[in-house]
Every structure is written in structure tokens, then in C-alpha cells.
PDB file of C-alpha atoms in Angstrom:
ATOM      1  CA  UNK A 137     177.127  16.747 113.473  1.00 66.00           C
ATOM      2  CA  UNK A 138     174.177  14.843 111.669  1.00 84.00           C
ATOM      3  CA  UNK A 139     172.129  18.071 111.983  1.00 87.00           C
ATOM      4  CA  UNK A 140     174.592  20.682 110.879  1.00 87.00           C
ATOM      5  CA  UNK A 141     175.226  18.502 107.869  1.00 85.00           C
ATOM      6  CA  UNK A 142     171.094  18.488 107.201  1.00 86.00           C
ATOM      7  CA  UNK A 143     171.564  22.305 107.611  1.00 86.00           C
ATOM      8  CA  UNK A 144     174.396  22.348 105.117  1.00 86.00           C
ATOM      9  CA  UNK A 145     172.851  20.361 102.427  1.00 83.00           C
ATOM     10  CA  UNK A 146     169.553  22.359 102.907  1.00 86.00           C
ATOM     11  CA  UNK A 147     171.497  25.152 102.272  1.00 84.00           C
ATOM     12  CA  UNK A 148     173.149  24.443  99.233  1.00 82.00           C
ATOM     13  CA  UNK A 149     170.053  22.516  97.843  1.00 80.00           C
ATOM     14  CA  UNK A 150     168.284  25.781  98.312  1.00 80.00           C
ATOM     15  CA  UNK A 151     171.288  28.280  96.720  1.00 79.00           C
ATOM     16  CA  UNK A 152     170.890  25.330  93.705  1.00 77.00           C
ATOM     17  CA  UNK A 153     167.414  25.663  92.706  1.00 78.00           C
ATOM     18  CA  UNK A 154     167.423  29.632  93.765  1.00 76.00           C
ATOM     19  CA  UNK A 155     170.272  29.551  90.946  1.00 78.00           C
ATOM     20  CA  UNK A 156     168.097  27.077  88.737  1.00 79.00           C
ATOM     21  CA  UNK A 157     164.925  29.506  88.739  1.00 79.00           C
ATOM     22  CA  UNK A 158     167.542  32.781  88.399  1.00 81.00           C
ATOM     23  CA  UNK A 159     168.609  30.874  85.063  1.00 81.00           C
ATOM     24  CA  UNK A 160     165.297  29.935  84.258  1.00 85.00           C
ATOM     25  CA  UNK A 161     164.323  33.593  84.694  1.00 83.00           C
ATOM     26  CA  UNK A 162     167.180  34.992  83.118  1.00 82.00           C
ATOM     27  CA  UNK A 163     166.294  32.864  80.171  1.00 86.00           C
ATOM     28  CA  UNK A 164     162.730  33.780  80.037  1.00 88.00           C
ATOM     29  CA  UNK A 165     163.905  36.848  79.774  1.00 87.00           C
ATOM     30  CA  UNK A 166     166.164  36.522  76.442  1.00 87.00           C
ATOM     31  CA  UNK A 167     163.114  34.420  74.951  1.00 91.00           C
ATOM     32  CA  UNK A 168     161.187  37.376  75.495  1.00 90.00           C
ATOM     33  CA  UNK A 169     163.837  39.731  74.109  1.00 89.00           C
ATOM     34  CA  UNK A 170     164.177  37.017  70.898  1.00 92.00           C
ATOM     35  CA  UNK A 171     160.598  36.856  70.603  1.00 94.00           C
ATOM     36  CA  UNK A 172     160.356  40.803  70.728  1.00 94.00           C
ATOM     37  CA  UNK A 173     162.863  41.222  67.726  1.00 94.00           C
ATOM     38  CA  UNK A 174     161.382  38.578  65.387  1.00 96.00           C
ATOM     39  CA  UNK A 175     158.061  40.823  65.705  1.00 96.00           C
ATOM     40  CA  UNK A 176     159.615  43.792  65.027  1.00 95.00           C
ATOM     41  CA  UNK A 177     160.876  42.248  61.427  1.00 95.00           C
ATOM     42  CA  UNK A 178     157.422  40.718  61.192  1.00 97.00           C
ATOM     43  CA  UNK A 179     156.521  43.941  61.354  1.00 96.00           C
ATOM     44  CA  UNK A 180     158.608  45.417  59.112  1.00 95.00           C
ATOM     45  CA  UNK A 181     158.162  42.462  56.535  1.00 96.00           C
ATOM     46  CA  UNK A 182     154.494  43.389  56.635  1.00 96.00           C
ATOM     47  CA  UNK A 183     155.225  47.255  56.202  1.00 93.00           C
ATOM     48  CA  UNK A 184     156.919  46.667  53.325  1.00 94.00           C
ATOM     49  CA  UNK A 185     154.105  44.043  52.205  1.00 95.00           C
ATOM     50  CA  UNK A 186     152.068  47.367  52.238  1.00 93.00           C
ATOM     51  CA  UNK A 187     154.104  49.115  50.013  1.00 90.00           C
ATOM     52  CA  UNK A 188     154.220  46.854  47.329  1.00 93.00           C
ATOM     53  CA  UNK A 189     150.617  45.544  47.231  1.00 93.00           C
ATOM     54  CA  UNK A 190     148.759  48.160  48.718  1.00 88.00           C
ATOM     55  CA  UNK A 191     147.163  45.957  51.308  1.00 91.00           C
ATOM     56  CA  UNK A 192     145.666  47.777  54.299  1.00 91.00           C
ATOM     57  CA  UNK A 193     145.621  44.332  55.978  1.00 95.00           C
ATOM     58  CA  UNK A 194     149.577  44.383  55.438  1.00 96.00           C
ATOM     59  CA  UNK A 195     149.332  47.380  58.050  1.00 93.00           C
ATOM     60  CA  UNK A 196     146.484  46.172  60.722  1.00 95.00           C
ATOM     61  CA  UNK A 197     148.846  42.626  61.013  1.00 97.00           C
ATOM     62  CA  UNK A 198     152.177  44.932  61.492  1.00 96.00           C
ATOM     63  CA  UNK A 199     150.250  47.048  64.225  1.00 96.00           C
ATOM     64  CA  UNK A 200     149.100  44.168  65.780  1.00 97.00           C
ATOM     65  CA  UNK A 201     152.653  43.107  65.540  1.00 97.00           C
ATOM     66  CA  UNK A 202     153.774  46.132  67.370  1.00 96.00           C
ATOM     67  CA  UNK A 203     151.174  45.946  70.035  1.00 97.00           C
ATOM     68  CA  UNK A 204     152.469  41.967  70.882  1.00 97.00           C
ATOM     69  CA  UNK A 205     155.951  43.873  71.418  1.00 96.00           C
ATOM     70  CA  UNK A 206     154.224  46.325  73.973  1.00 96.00           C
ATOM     71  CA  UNK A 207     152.549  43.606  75.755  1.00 95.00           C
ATOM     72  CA  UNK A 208     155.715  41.677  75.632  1.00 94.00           C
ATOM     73  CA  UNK A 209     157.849  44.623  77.401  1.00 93.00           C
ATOM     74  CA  UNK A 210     155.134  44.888  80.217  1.00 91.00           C
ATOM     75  CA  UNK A 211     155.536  41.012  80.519  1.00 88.00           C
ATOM     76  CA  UNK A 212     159.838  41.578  80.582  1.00 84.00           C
ATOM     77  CA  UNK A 213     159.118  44.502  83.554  1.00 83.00           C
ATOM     78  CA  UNK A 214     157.014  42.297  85.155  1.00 81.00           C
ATOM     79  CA  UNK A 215     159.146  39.603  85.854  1.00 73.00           C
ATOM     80  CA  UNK A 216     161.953  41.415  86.422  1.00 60.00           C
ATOM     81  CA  UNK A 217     161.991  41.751  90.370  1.00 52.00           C
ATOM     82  CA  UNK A 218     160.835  38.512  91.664  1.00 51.00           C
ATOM     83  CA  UNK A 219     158.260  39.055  94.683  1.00 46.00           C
ATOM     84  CA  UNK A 220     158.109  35.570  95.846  1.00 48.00           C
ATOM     85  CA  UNK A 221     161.247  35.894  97.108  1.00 52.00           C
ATOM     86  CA  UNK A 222     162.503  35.686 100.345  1.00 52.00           C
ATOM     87  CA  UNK A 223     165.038  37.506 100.977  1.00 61.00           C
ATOM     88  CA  UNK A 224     165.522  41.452  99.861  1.00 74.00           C
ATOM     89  CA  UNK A 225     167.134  41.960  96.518  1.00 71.00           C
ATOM     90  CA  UNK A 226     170.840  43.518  96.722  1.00 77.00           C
ATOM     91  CA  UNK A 227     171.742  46.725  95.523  1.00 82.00           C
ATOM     92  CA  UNK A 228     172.716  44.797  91.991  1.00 80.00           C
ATOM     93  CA  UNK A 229     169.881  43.282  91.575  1.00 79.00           C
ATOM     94  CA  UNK A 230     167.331  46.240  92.221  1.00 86.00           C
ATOM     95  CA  UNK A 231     169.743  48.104  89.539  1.00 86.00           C
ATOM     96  CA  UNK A 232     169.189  45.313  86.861  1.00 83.00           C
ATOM     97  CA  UNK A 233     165.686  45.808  87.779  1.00 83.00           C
ATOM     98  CA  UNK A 234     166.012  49.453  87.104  1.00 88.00           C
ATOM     99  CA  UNK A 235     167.280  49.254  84.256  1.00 87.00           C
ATOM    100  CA  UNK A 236     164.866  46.538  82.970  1.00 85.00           C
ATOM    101  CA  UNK A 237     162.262  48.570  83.624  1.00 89.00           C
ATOM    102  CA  UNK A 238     163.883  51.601  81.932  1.00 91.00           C
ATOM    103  CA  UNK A 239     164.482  49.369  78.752  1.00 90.00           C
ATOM    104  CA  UNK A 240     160.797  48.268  78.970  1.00 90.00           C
ATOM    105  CA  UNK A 241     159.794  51.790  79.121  1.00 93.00           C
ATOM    106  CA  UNK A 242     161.928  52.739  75.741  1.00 94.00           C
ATOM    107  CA  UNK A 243     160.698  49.380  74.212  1.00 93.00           C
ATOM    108  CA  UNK A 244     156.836  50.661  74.894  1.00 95.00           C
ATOM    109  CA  UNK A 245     157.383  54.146  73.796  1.00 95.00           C
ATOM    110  CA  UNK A 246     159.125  53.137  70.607  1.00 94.00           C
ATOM    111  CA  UNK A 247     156.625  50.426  69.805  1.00 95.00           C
ATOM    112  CA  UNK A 248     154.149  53.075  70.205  1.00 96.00           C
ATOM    113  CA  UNK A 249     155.466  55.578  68.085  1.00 95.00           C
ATOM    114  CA  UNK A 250     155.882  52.940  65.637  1.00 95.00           C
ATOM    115  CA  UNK A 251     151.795  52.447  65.620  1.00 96.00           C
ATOM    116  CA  UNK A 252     151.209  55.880  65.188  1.00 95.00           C
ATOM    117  CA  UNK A 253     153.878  56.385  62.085  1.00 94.00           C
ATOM    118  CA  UNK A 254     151.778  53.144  60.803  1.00 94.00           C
ATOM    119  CA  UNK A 255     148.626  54.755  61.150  1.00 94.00           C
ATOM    120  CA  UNK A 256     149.650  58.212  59.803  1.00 93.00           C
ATOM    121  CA  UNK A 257     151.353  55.977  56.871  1.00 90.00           C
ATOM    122  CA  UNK A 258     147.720  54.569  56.513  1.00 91.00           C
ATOM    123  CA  UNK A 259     145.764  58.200  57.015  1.00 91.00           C
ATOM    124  CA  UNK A 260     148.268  59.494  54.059  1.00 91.00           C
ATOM    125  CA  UNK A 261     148.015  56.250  52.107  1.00 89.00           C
ATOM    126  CA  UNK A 262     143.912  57.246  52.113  1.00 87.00           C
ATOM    127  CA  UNK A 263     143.964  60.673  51.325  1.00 87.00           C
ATOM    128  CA  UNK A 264     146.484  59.973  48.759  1.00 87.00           C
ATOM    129  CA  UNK A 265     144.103  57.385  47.063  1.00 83.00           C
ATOM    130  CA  UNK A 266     141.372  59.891  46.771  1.00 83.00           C
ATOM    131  CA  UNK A 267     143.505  62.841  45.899  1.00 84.00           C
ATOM    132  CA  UNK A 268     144.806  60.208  43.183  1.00 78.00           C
ATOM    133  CA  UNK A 269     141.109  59.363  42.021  1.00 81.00           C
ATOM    134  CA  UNK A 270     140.456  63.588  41.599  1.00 83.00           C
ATOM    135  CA  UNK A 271     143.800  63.775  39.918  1.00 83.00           C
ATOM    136  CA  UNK A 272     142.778  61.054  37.490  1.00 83.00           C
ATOM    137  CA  UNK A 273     139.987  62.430  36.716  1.00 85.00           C
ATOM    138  CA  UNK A 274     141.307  66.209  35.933  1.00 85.00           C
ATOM    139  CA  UNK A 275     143.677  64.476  34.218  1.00 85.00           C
ATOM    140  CA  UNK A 276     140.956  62.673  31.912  1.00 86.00           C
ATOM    141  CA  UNK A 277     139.443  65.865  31.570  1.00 89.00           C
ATOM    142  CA  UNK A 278     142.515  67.879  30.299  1.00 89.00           C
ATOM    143  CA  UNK A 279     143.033  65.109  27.789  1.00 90.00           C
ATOM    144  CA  UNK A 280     139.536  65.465  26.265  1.00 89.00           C
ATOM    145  CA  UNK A 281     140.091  69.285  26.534  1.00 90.00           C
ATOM    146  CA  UNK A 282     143.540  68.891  24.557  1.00 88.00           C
ATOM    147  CA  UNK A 283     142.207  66.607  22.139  1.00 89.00           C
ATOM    148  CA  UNK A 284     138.735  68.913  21.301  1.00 91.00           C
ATOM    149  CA  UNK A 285     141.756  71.712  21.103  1.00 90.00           C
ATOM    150  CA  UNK A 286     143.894  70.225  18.736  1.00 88.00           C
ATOM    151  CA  UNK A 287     140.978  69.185  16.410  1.00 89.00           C
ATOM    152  CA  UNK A 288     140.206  72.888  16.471  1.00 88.00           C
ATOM    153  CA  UNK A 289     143.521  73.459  15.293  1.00 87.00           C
ATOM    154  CA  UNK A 290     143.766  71.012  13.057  1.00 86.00           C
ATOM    155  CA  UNK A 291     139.808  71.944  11.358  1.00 86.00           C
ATOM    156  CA  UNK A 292     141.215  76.030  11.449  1.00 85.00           C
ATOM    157  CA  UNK A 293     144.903  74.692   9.348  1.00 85.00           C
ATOM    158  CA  UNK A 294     142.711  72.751   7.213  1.00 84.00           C
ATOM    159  CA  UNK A 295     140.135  75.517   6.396  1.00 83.00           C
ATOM    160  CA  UNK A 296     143.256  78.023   5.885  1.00 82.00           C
ATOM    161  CA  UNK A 297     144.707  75.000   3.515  1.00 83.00           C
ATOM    162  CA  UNK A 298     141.152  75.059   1.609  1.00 83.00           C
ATOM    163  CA  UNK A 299     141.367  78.758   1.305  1.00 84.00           C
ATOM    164  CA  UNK A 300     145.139  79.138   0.313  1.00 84.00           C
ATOM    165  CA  UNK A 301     144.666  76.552  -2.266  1.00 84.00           C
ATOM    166  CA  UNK A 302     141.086  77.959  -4.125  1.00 84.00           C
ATOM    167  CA  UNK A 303     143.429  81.537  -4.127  1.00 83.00           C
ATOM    168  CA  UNK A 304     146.083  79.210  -5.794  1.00 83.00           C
ATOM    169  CA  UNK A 305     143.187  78.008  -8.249  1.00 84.00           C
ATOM    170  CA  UNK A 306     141.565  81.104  -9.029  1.00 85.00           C
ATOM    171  CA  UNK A 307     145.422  82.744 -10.097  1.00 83.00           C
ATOM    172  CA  UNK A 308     146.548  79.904 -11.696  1.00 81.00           C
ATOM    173  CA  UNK A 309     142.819  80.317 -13.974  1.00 82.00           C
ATOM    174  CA  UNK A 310     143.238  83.852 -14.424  1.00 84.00           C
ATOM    175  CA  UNK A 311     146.679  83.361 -15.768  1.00 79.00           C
ATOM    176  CA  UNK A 312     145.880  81.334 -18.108  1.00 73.00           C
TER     177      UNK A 312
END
């Protein structure tokens, strides 16, 4: 009796910390998940930071941002099965694991795409800044251009003025 109550409490002592480290595991997992989102709005934040003051850095801290969420899924898929175990996952558990792996997948090829929009946002962000600097200047240059035009308008009305006036004189003498 003595030894099939040993076996008995083995047994449940074991099913108690296998469901311990499953819980620990589970809630590694949700960490991870938690941890995944507040870089993503990090990410954003510092997008955004970007737009409104122009700071490349703003950009190289939100891909870095992104690339902590890629390292972050492979860590998720990683722990997902659990290969020190002894006994062969059931047919729920490899399907959780399927689909952990699936949503690790998405996660990476989002995260991805999100560095390239960043660095395509950066590429037009540059060529934008120098296509500003040209514009600037043609700009200047039209201004000058306008301004030397109007003068020359303004020199031609006044010599007309001159002349319309001396004709003005010169009748106003002769009728007298």
C-alpha cells in the first residue's frame, strides 16, 4: 500500500509542477505578446516623432523597435513546443503550436514590411529634402526675375509718364 501511495503522490507532484511550468510558459508567452505591442506603439510614437521634428534618429529608434518585435516572435515560436518534455505532445497541443508558429510567421512578415515602409518613408523624406533645396532655390530665382521684371515695368510706365506729361507741357505752352 505504502508504495502505491509513493507512486500516487509522485504522480500528482509531477502533473503539479508539469501544470506549474505550462502556466509559467503560457505566461511567458503573454509577456512576450505585451512586450511585443508596447514596441509596436514605441514605434509608432517615434514615427510620428519623425514627422513633426524631422529627426532621422526618430526613424533608426522605431526600426530598431520593429526589429526587437521580430526577434521577439522568433523567441514566442521558439518556446512554443517544449522539447524537454517527456512525453509526446497531443494532437491539441501540436495545433497550438501550429498556430503559434503561424502567428509568429505573420508577426515577422508584418514587422518586416513595417521596416521597409520606414525606410522608403526615410529614402522619400531625402529626396524630398533635396528636391526642396532645388525648389528653393528656383524659387529665389523667379523672385529676383519678377522683381528685375516689374522694375522694368515700372522704369517703361514712368518713362511713358515723362513723355505724356512734356506733350502735356509743350500744348499747354503753345496754347498760350
Amino acid at each position: 500500500v505504502r508504495t502505491e501511495q509513493q507512486a500516487q503522490y509522485e504522480a500528482l507532484n509531477n502533473k503539479l509542477f508539469a501544470s506549474k511550468a505550462d502556466f509559467k510558459a503560457r505566461l511567458d508567452k503573454v509577456d512576450t505578446a505585451n512586450l511585443m505591442m508596447k514596441r509596436m506603439l514605441e514605434a509608432r510614437t517615434e514615427e510620428k516623432n519623425f514627422i513633426i521634428y524631422e529627426d532621422p534618429e526618430a526613424l533608426a529608434r522605431a526600426r530598431t523597435l520593429a526589429e526587437d518585435i521580430i526577434a521577439s516572435a522568433d523567441a514566442l515560436e521558439a518556446s512554443s513546443p517544449d522539447s524537454g518534455s517527456r512525453t509526446e505532445p497531443s494532437a491539441s497541443e501540436e495545433a497550438q503550436a501550429a498556430a503559434a508558429s503561424a502567428a509568429a510567421e505573420k508577426v515577422r512578415l508584418l514587422a518586416q514590411d513595417y521596416i521597409d515602409a520606414l525606410d522608403g518613408y526615410l529614402d522619400t523624406w531625402q529626396v524630398a529634402g533635396q528636391a526642396l533645396a532645388a525648389m528653393t532655390a528656383s524659387a529665389a530665382t523667379m523672385q529676383a526675375l519678377a522683381v528685375e521684371e516689374s522694375q522694368l515695368v515700372l522704369d517703361a510706365i514712368d518713362d511713358d509718364l515723362d513723355q505724356k506729361i512734356s506733350l502735356l507741357l509743350i500744348a499747354a505752352l503753345v496754347a498760350i
